[in-house]
Coordinates of C-alpha atoms (C1' of nucleotides) in Angstrom, one line a residue:
Chain S
M1 CA -38.3 -50.9 -41.9
N2 CA -41.2 -52.8 -40.5
P3 CA -41.0 -52.6 -36.7
A4 CA -42.9 -55.9 -36.5
K5 CA -40.3 -57.7 -38.4
A6 CA -37.6 -55.9 -36.6
S7 CA -38.5 -57.6 -33.3
G8 CA -37.4 -60.8 -35.0
C9 CA -39.3 -63.3 -32.8
G10 CA -42.4 -65.4 -33.0
K11 CA -44.4 -63.4 -30.4
V12 CA -44.3 -60.0 -31.9
V13 CA -45.1 -57.0 -29.6
V14 CA -45.2 -53.6 -31.3
V15 CA -46.1 -50.3 -29.8
S16 CA -45.9 -48.1 -32.9
K17 CA -47.9 -48.1 -36.1
R18 CA -50.3 -50.7 -37.3
N19 CA -51.2 -53.4 -34.8
P20 CA -54.9 -54.2 -34.9
D21 CA -54.8 -56.9 -32.3
Q22 CA -53.1 -54.7 -29.8
T23 CA -55.4 -51.8 -30.7
R24 CA -58.4 -54.0 -30.0
A25 CA -57.0 -55.2 -26.7
R26 CA -56.3 -51.6 -25.6
I27 CA -59.9 -50.6 -26.4
L28 CA -61.2 -53.7 -24.5
Q29 CA -59.1 -52.9 -21.5
A30 CA -60.0 -49.3 -21.4
A31 CA -63.7 -50.2 -21.8
F32 CA -63.4 -52.7 -18.9
E33 CA -62.1 -50.0 -16.6
E34 CA -64.6 -47.4 -17.7
M35 CA -67.4 -50.0 -17.2
R36 CA -66.0 -50.8 -13.7
R37 CA -66.2 -47.1 -12.8
N38 CA -69.5 -46.2 -14.4
G39 CA -71.3 -49.4 -15.4
F40 CA -72.1 -50.1 -19.0
R41 CA -74.8 -47.6 -19.9
A42 CA -73.1 -44.7 -18.3
A43 CA -69.8 -45.7 -19.8
S44 CA -68.7 -43.1 -22.2
V45 CA -67.3 -44.2 -25.6
D46 CA -65.5 -40.9 -25.8
Q47 CA -63.9 -41.5 -22.4
I48 CA -62.7 -44.9 -23.4
L49 CA -61.1 -43.4 -26.5
A50 CA -59.5 -40.6 -24.6
D51 CA -58.0 -43.2 -22.2
T52 CA -56.5 -45.1 -25.1
G53 CA -55.6 -42.1 -27.3
L54 CA -57.6 -43.6 -30.1
T55 CA -60.6 -42.3 -32.0
K56 CA -64.0 -43.4 -33.0
G57 CA -62.7 -44.7 -36.3
A58 CA -60.6 -47.3 -34.5
L59 CA -63.4 -48.4 -32.1
Y60 CA -66.1 -48.8 -34.8
H61 CA -63.7 -50.6 -37.0
H62 CA -63.2 -53.3 -34.4
F63 CA -66.7 -53.3 -32.9
P64 CA -70.0 -52.7 -34.7
N65 CA -71.4 -50.8 -31.7
K66 CA -71.1 -50.1 -28.0
A67 CA -73.1 -53.2 -27.0
A68 CA -70.8 -55.5 -28.9
L69 CA -67.9 -53.9 -27.1
G70 CA -69.6 -54.6 -23.8
H71 CA -70.3 -58.2 -24.7
A72 CA -66.6 -58.7 -25.6
V73 CA -65.6 -57.3 -22.3
V74 CA -67.8 -59.8 -20.5
D75 CA -66.7 -62.8 -22.7
E76 CA -63.0 -62.1 -23.0
L77 CA -61.9 -60.2 -19.9
I78 CA -64.4 -60.8 -17.1
G79 CA -65.1 -64.4 -17.9
A80 CA -61.5 -65.2 -18.2
S81 CA -60.7 -63.4 -15.0
I82 CA -63.4 -65.3 -13.0
C83 CA -62.2 -68.5 -14.4
H84 CA -58.6 -67.7 -13.5
A85 CA -59.3 -66.6 -10.0
W86 CA -62.1 -68.9 -8.9
I87 CA -62.1 -72.1 -11.0
E88 CA -58.6 -73.0 -12.2
P89 CA -57.0 -72.9 -8.7
L90 CA -59.4 -75.5 -7.5
Q91 CA -58.4 -78.1 -10.1
S92 CA -55.4 -79.3 -8.2
T93 CA -57.0 -79.6 -4.7
K94 CA -58.3 -82.9 -3.3
D95 CA -60.3 -81.4 -0.5
P96 CA -62.7 -78.8 -2.0
I97 CA -63.7 -77.2 1.3
A98 CA -60.1 -76.6 2.2
G99 CA -59.4 -75.4 -1.4
L100 CA -62.3 -72.9 -1.4
L101 CA -61.2 -71.6 2.1
Q102 CA -57.6 -71.3 1.0
L103 CA -58.8 -69.3 -2.0
L104 CA -60.7 -66.9 0.2
E105 CA -58.3 -66.6 3.1
S106 CA -55.2 -66.1 1.0
I107 CA -56.4 -62.9 -0.6
P108 CA -54.0 -60.1 0.4
P109 CA -55.4 -57.2 2.3
E110 CA -54.7 -54.7 -0.5
K111 CA -56.8 -56.8 -2.8
L112 CA -59.6 -56.8 -0.2
A113 CA -59.4 -53.1 0.0
A114 CA -59.6 -52.8 -3.8
V115 CA -62.6 -55.0 -3.9
A116 CA -64.3 -52.9 -1.2
Q117 CA -64.0 -50.0 -3.6
T118 CA -65.0 -51.5 -6.9
G119 CA -67.0 -54.6 -6.0
C120 CA -67.2 -57.5 -8.5
P121 CA -67.4 -56.3 -12.1
L122 CA -69.4 -59.3 -13.1
N123 CA -72.1 -58.8 -10.5
N124 CA -72.2 -55.0 -11.1
L125 CA -72.9 -55.6 -14.8
A126 CA -75.4 -58.4 -14.0
L127 CA -77.6 -56.2 -11.8
E128 CA -77.4 -53.3 -14.2
M129 CA -77.9 -55.0 -17.5
S130 CA -80.0 -58.2 -16.9
P131 CA -83.3 -56.4 -17.0
V132 CA -82.6 -54.3 -20.0
D133 CA -80.4 -56.4 -22.4
D134 CA -81.0 -60.1 -22.7
D135 CA -77.9 -60.6 -24.7
F136 CA -75.8 -59.2 -21.9
R137 CA -77.7 -61.2 -19.4
Q138 CA -77.1 -64.5 -21.2
R139 CA -73.3 -63.9 -21.5
I140 CA -73.1 -63.0 -17.8
E141 CA -75.2 -66.0 -17.0
A142 CA -72.7 -68.2 -18.9
V143 CA -69.9 -66.9 -16.6
F144 CA -71.9 -67.4 -13.5
R145 CA -72.9 -70.9 -14.6
A146 CA -69.3 -71.9 -15.3
W147 CA -68.4 -70.7 -11.9
R148 CA -71.2 -72.5 -10.1
E149 CA -70.6 -75.7 -12.1
G150 CA -66.9 -75.5 -11.5
V151 CA -67.4 -75.3 -7.8
A152 CA -70.1 -78.0 -7.8
E153 CA -68.0 -80.4 -9.8
R154 CA -65.1 -80.1 -7.2
L155 CA -67.6 -80.5 -4.4
R156 CA -68.9 -83.7 -6.0
A157 CA -65.4 -85.0 -6.4
G158 CA -64.7 -84.2 -2.8
Q159 CA -67.9 -85.9 -1.8
E160 CA -66.8 -89.2 -3.4
A161 CA -63.5 -88.8 -1.6
G162 CA -65.2 -88.4 1.7
Y163 CA -64.3 -84.7 2.3
V164 CA -68.0 -83.6 1.9
A165 CA -71.0 -85.1 3.6
A166 CA -73.0 -87.5 1.4
D167 CA -76.3 -85.7 1.9
V168 CA -75.1 -82.4 0.5
D169 CA -76.6 -81.1 -2.7
C170 CA -73.4 -79.9 -4.4
E171 CA -75.1 -77.7 -7.0
Q172 CA -77.1 -76.0 -4.3
A173 CA -74.0 -75.5 -2.1
A174 CA -72.0 -74.1 -5.0
T175 CA -74.9 -71.6 -5.8
F176 CA -75.0 -70.5 -2.3
F177 CA -71.2 -70.1 -2.2
V178 CA -71.2 -67.9 -5.2
A179 CA -74.2 -65.9 -4.0
S180 CA -72.5 -65.2 -0.7
I181 CA -69.3 -64.0 -2.3
E182 CA -71.2 -61.6 -4.6
G183 CA -73.3 -60.4 -1.8
A184 CA -70.3 -59.8 0.4
M185 CA -68.6 -57.8 -2.3
G186 CA -71.6 -55.7 -2.9
L187 CA -72.1 -54.9 0.8
A188 CA -68.4 -54.1 1.1
K189 CA -68.5 -51.8 -1.9
N190 CA -71.3 -49.8 -0.6
A191 CA -69.9 -49.6 2.9
R192 CA -66.4 -48.9 1.5
D193 CA -65.2 -51.2 4.2
S194 CA -63.2 -54.3 3.7
S195 CA -64.0 -55.6 7.2
V196 CA -67.4 -56.6 5.7
L197 CA -65.5 -59.0 3.5
L198 CA -63.7 -60.5 6.5
A199 CA -67.0 -61.0 8.3
C200 CA -68.4 -62.8 5.3
V201 CA -65.3 -64.9 4.9
C202 CA -66.0 -66.1 8.5
G203 CA -69.6 -66.8 7.6
I204 CA -68.6 -68.8 4.5
R205 CA -66.0 -70.7 6.5
R206 CA -68.7 -71.7 9.0
Y207 CA -71.0 -72.7 6.2
L208 CA -68.4 -74.7 4.3
E209 CA -67.3 -76.6 7.5
S210 CA -70.9 -77.5 8.1
L211 CA -70.7 -79.5 4.9
R212 CA -68.1 -81.9 6.4
P213 CA -69.2 -85.4 7.1
A214 CA -70.3 -85.9 10.7
A215 CA -67.2 -87.1 12.6
Chain R
M1 CA -117.4 -27.4 -4.3
N2 CA -114.2 -28.5 -2.7
P3 CA -113.9 -32.3 -3.5
A4 CA -111.7 -32.7 -0.4
K5 CA -114.5 -31.5 1.8
A6 CA -117.0 -33.5 -0.2
S7 CA -115.5 -36.8 0.9
G8 CA -116.6 -35.9 4.4
C9 CA -114.2 -38.1 6.4
G10 CA -111.1 -37.6 8.5
K11 CA -108.8 -39.4 6.1
V12 CA -109.3 -37.5 3.0
V13 CA -108.3 -39.0 -0.3
V14 CA -108.7 -36.9 -3.4
V15 CA -107.9 -37.7 -6.9
S16 CA -108.8 -34.4 -8.6
K17 CA -107.4 -30.9 -8.2
R18 CA -104.8 -29.7 -5.7
N19 CA -103.4 -32.3 -3.4
P20 CA -99.6 -31.7 -3.0
D21 CA -98.9 -34.6 -0.6
Q22 CA -100.6 -37.1 -3.0
T23 CA -98.8 -35.6 -6.0
R24 CA -95.5 -36.0 -4.2
A25 CA -96.3 -39.6 -3.3
R26 CA -97.3 -40.4 -6.9
I27 CA -94.0 -39.0 -8.2
L28 CA -92.1 -40.9 -5.6
Q29 CA -93.8 -44.2 -6.4
A30 CA -93.4 -43.7 -10.2
A31 CA -89.7 -42.8 -9.6
F32 CA -89.3 -46.0 -7.6
E33 CA -90.7 -48.1 -10.3
E34 CA -88.7 -46.4 -13.0
M35 CA -85.5 -46.8 -10.9
R36 CA -86.3 -50.5 -10.4
R37 CA -86.5 -51.0 -14.1
N38 CA -83.6 -48.8 -15.2
G39 CA -81.5 -47.9 -12.2
F40 CA -81.1 -44.3 -11.2
R41 CA -79.0 -42.7 -13.8
A42 CA -80.8 -44.3 -16.7
A43 CA -84.2 -43.5 -15.1
S44 CA -85.9 -40.9 -17.3
V45 CA -87.6 -38.0 -15.6
D46 CA -89.8 -37.7 -18.6
Q47 CA -90.9 -41.3 -18.3
I48 CA -91.7 -40.8 -14.6
L49 CA -93.9 -37.9 -15.5
A50 CA -95.5 -39.8 -18.3
D51 CA -96.4 -42.6 -15.9
T52 CA -97.9 -40.2 -13.4
G53 CA -99.6 -37.9 -16.0
L54 CA -97.8 -34.9 -14.4
T55 CA -95.3 -32.5 -15.8
K56 CA -91.9 -31.0 -15.0
G57 CA -93.5 -28.2 -13.1
A58 CA -94.9 -30.6 -10.6
L59 CA -91.7 -32.6 -10.2
Y60 CA -89.4 -29.6 -9.8
H61 CA -91.8 -28.0 -7.4
H62 CA -91.5 -30.9 -5.0
F63 CA -87.9 -31.8 -5.6
P64 CA -85.0 -29.5 -6.4
N65 CA -83.4 -32.0 -8.8
K66 CA -83.3 -35.6 -9.9
A67 CA -80.8 -36.6 -7.3
A68 CA -83.0 -35.4 -4.5
L69 CA -85.8 -37.4 -5.9
G70 CA -83.6 -40.5 -5.8
H71 CA -82.6 -39.8 -2.3
A72 CA -86.2 -39.5 -1.2
V73 CA -87.0 -42.9 -2.9
V74 CA -84.2 -44.5 -0.9
D75 CA -85.1 -42.8 2.4
E76 CA -88.9 -43.0 2.3
L77 CA -89.8 -46.0 0.1
I78 CA -86.9 -48.5 0.1
G79 CA -85.8 -47.9 3.6
A80 CA -89.3 -48.3 5.0
S81 CA -89.8 -51.4 2.9
I82 CA -86.7 -53.1 4.2
C83 CA -87.6 -52.2 7.7
H84 CA -91.1 -53.5 7.3
A85 CA -90.1 -56.8 5.6
W86 CA -86.9 -57.7 7.5
I87 CA -86.7 -55.9 10.8
E88 CA -90.1 -55.4 12.3
P89 CA -91.3 -59.0 12.0
L90 CA -88.4 -60.2 14.1
Q91 CA -89.3 -58.0 17.1
S92 CA -91.9 -60.5 18.4
T93 CA -89.8 -63.6 18.2
K94 CA -87.8 -65.1 21.0
D95 CA -85.7 -67.5 18.9
P96 CA -83.9 -65.4 16.3
I97 CA -82.8 -68.3 14.2
A98 CA -86.3 -69.6 13.9
G99 CA -87.5 -66.1 13.3
L100 CA -85.1 -65.5 10.4
L101 CA -85.9 -68.8 8.9
Q102 CA -89.6 -68.3 9.2
L103 CA -89.1 -65.0 7.4
L104 CA -87.3 -66.7 4.5
E105 CA -89.4 -69.8 4.2
S106 CA -92.8 -68.2 4.4
I107 CA -92.2 -66.1 1.3
P108 CA -94.9 -67.1 -1.2
P109 CA -93.7 -68.5 -4.6
E110 CA -95.2 -65.6 -6.6
K111 CA -93.1 -63.2 -4.5
L112 CA -90.0 -65.3 -5.2
A113 CA -90.7 -65.2 -8.9
A114 CA -91.1 -61.4 -8.7
V115 CA -87.8 -61.1 -6.9
A116 CA -86.1 -63.3 -9.5
Q117 CA -87.1 -60.7 -12.1
T118 CA -86.3 -57.4 -10.3
G119 CA -83.8 -58.3 -7.6
C120 CA -83.5 -56.1 -4.5
P121 CA -83.9 -52.5 -5.3
L122 CA -81.6 -51.5 -2.5
N123 CA -78.7 -53.5 -3.7
N124 CA -79.3 -52.6 -7.3
L125 CA -79.0 -48.9 -6.4
A126 CA -76.1 -49.6 -4.1
L127 CA -73.9 -51.2 -6.8
E128 CA -74.8 -48.6 -9.3
M129 CA -74.5 -45.4 -7.2
S130 CA -72.0 -46.0 -4.5
P131 CA -69.0 -45.3 -6.7
V132 CA -70.4 -42.2 -8.3
D133 CA -72.5 -40.4 -5.7
D134 CA -71.5 -40.4 -2.1
D135 CA -74.7 -38.9 -0.9
F136 CA -76.6 -41.8 -2.4
R137 CA -74.1 -44.2 -0.9
Q138 CA -74.5 -42.9 2.6
R139 CA -78.3 -43.1 2.5
I140 CA -78.2 -46.7 1.2
E141 CA -75.6 -47.5 3.8
A142 CA -77.9 -46.2 6.5
V143 CA -80.5 -48.7 5.4
F144 CA -78.1 -51.6 5.2
R145 CA -76.7 -50.7 8.7
A146 CA -80.2 -50.6 10.2
W147 CA -80.9 -54.0 8.7
R148 CA -77.6 -55.5 9.9
E149 CA -78.0 -54.0 13.3
G150 CA -81.6 -55.1 13.6
V151 CA -80.6 -58.7 12.9
A152 CA -77.6 -58.5 15.2
E153 CA -79.6 -57.1 18.1
R154 CA -82.1 -60.0 17.8
L155 CA -79.2 -62.5 17.6
R156 CA -77.7 -61.0 20.8
A157 CA -81.0 -61.3 22.6
G158 CA -81.3 -64.9 21.4
Q159 CA -77.8 -65.5 22.5
E160 CA -78.6 -64.4 26.0
A161 CA -81.7 -66.6 26.0
G162 CA -79.6 -69.6 24.9
Y163 CA -80.9 -69.9 21.4
V164 CA -77.6 -68.9 19.8
A165 CA -74.1 -70.3 20.7
A166 CA -72.1 -68.0 23.0
D167 CA -69.1 -67.8 20.8
V168 CA -71.0 -66.4 17.8
D169 CA -70.1 -62.9 16.8
C170 CA -73.6 -61.5 16.2
E171 CA -72.6 -58.5 14.1
Q172 CA -70.5 -60.7 11.9
A173 CA -73.4 -63.2 11.5
A174 CA -75.9 -60.5 10.7
T175 CA -73.6 -59.1 8.1
F176 CA -73.2 -62.4 6.4
F177 CA -76.9 -63.0 6.6
V178 CA -77.7 -59.8 4.8
A179 CA -74.9 -60.3 2.3
S180 CA -76.1 -63.8 1.5
I181 CA -79.7 -62.6 0.8
E182 CA -78.5 -59.8 -1.4
G183 CA -76.2 -62.1 -3.3
A184 CA -79.0 -64.6 -3.7
M185 CA -81.3 -62.0 -5.1
G186 CA -78.7 -60.8 -7.5
L187 CA -77.9 -64.3 -8.8
A188 CA -81.6 -65.1 -9.2
K189 CA -82.2 -61.8 -11.1
N190 CA -79.6 -62.5 -13.6
A191 CA -80.5 -66.2 -14.0
R192 CA -84.2 -65.2 -14.1
D193 CA -84.7 -68.3 -12.0
S194 CA -86.3 -68.4 -8.6
S195 CA -84.8 -71.8 -7.9
V196 CA -81.6 -70.0 -7.2
L197 CA -83.4 -68.4 -4.3
L198 CA -84.6 -71.7 -2.9
A199 CA -81.0 -73.1 -3.1
C200 CA -79.7 -70.1 -1.2
V201 CA -82.5 -70.4 1.4
C202 CA -81.3 -73.9 2.1
G203 CA -77.7 -72.6 2.4
I204 CA -78.8 -69.9 4.8
R205 CA -80.7 -72.4 6.8
R206 CA -77.7 -74.6 7.2
Y207 CA -75.6 -71.6 8.2
L208 CA -78.1 -70.4 10.7
E209 CA -78.5 -73.8 12.3
S210 CA -74.7 -73.9 12.7
L211 CA -75.1 -71.0 15.0
R212 CA -77.0 -73.1 17.5
P213 CA -75.4 -74.0 20.8
A214 CA -73.8 -77.5 20.7
A215 CA -76.4 -79.9 22.1
Chain Z
dC1 C1' -114.0 -10.6 -2.2
dC2 C1' -109.4 -9.9 -3.1
dG3 C1' -104.3 -9.9 -3.1
dG4 C1' -100.5 -13.3 -2.5
dG5 C1' -98.3 -17.5 -1.9
dT6 C1' -98.9 -22.4 -3.5
dT7 C1' -99.2 -25.8 -7.0
dC8 C1' -98.8 -27.1 -11.2
dA9 C1' -98.5 -26.8 -16.9
dT10 C1' -96.0 -25.4 -21.1
dA11 C1' -92.3 -24.3 -23.9
dC12 C1' -87.7 -23.9 -24.3
dT13 C1' -82.4 -24.4 -23.8
dG14 C1' -78.0 -26.4 -23.8
dC15 C1' -75.4 -30.4 -23.3
dT16 C1' -73.9 -35.1 -23.9
dC17 C1' -73.9 -39.1 -26.3
dA18 C1' -73.8 -43.1 -29.8
dG19 C1' -73.3 -43.6 -34.3
dT20 C1' -72.1 -42.2 -39.4
dA21 C1' -69.7 -40.3 -43.5
dT22 C1' -65.7 -39.5 -45.4
dG23 C1' -60.9 -39.5 -46.2
dC24 C1' -56.1 -40.8 -45.9
dG25 C1' -51.9 -43.2 -45.2
dA26 C1' -50.0 -47.7 -44.5
dA27 C1' -49.6 -52.5 -45.7
dC28 C1' -50.1 -56.4 -48.8
dC29 C1' -50.6 -58.7 -53.3
dG30 C1' -49.9 -59.4 -57.9
Chain Y
dC1 C1' -44.4 -50.7 -58.8
dG2 C1' -49.6 -49.8 -59.2
dG3 C1' -53.9 -51.0 -57.1
dT4 C1' -56.7 -52.6 -53.5
dT5 C1' -57.9 -53.5 -49.0
dC6 C1' -57.0 -52.6 -44.1
dG7 C1' -56.6 -49.6 -40.0
dC8 C1' -57.6 -45.6 -38.2
dA9 C1' -58.5 -40.2 -37.9
dT10 C1' -61.7 -36.2 -38.3
dA11 C1' -65.9 -33.9 -38.5
dC12 C1' -70.5 -34.1 -38.2
dT13 C1' -75.6 -35.4 -37.1
dG14 C1' -79.7 -36.3 -34.5
dA15 C1' -81.8 -37.9 -30.5
dG16 C1' -82.5 -37.9 -25.6
dC17 C1' -81.5 -35.8 -21.5
dA18 C1' -81.9 -32.7 -17.0
dG19 C1' -83.0 -28.4 -15.9
dT20 C1' -85.2 -23.5 -16.4
dA21 C1' -88.3 -19.5 -17.4
dT22 C1' -92.6 -18.2 -17.4
dG23 C1' -97.3 -18.1 -16.5
dA24 C1' -101.8 -19.6 -15.1
dA25 C1' -105.1 -21.7 -12.0
dC26 C1' -106.1 -22.6 -7.3
dC27 C1' -106.6 -21.8 -2.2
dC28 C1' -106.3 -19.3 2.0
dG29 C1' -106.1 -15.3 5.2
dG30 C1' -107.8 -11.0 6.0

DNA sequence: CCGGGTTCATACTGCTCAGTATGCGAACCG
DNA sequence: CGGTTCGCATACTGAGCAGTATGAACCCGG
């Protein structure tokens, strides 16, 4: 019997036997974790396969080479993750400054501790790959650009609604916001100390509140 | 004849024949440049030697292994560079906020363009090596700590002199300052765009000026 | 001027890694 | 039910890598 049919529903989830989509997803996920540990160039294809229990035949069936695998990790996992964590939650807020602060200050301590260990996967890859692989660089840049523009757009909306001072350059402010967050994650990662993140959240709060209209 | 004696001055500079200190310095410099291009792990010992015209015998005479070479680059070149660029110039200033801004805004455009290509070597190494080599991590952390403490100390002095508001946590502010700069360099490197740096300088200016005492 | 430590060059080793060639069973299609 | 394509496993190759073994030229103290 076909186990896929046996599940008998529209969204079929199969563990056993042939399931190329799931196989591809497993490779992607394991590649993401290996890249988070070791970066892209030091990421071992053999290690990724050992983690998944698959073999080279599977990997090179789904991806032409290691670079394409890395590109897919950026596009499909990291890009989606950034969008989910930093852009989508802002869509519902009227006051962008309050929204951004809420985003930062509602991060649970265990998540802060995790970030202090790994840093931001996007920035890690950016600093490693941008000088040596322009294809990587452009895909990472697309994610950064979406992030910056997502924040800038909300700031502009908040500006028209009177939550942000009229003389603020919203693209500039969004760029600085993103840069500060990435810088904070990098410092915290090297220090292995989540209190660095708390210090930077205080700094960002002070900066964001300086964007308010003069009372 | 000994070419060292032939130069006939106190500060002897010799190109030819035996000069172990200069040989070591050449290796260090070439290693620094190779690490700036490729990071540490992808830095090729053979490439470093090709750049210097030396061979493995020379390198492994001066350094026990590749890791020790990397450590020396951090301690002797990068650490000194950070100190020279970001800590020493502050020592003479009374007003730390003005001093820090002066430091940022007096960077010539060609230097900004260069930074937008390479990023900050310290942060590049930090993100690459901190998860995989604790010795590297601690040496990098020492540099970051000196930087943060150097800035914090000046902020405290400025606080006592009335240039900085009394309620400012100077360590926190220094941490955020360093994080913002590193974040800005990283974003600019990936975007290959020095205007990102200008945007972040504006952000840092706004932040620093928010540290002033209420008029 | 002459041993001995210093400073480097040359040639080699073993390992890790991305990528390939090939084959085989399962699924799908007529 | 036969054939063809898909999905993946196995075994291998060649290149690049850090590190080593060895030796030779140099410099200095005696």
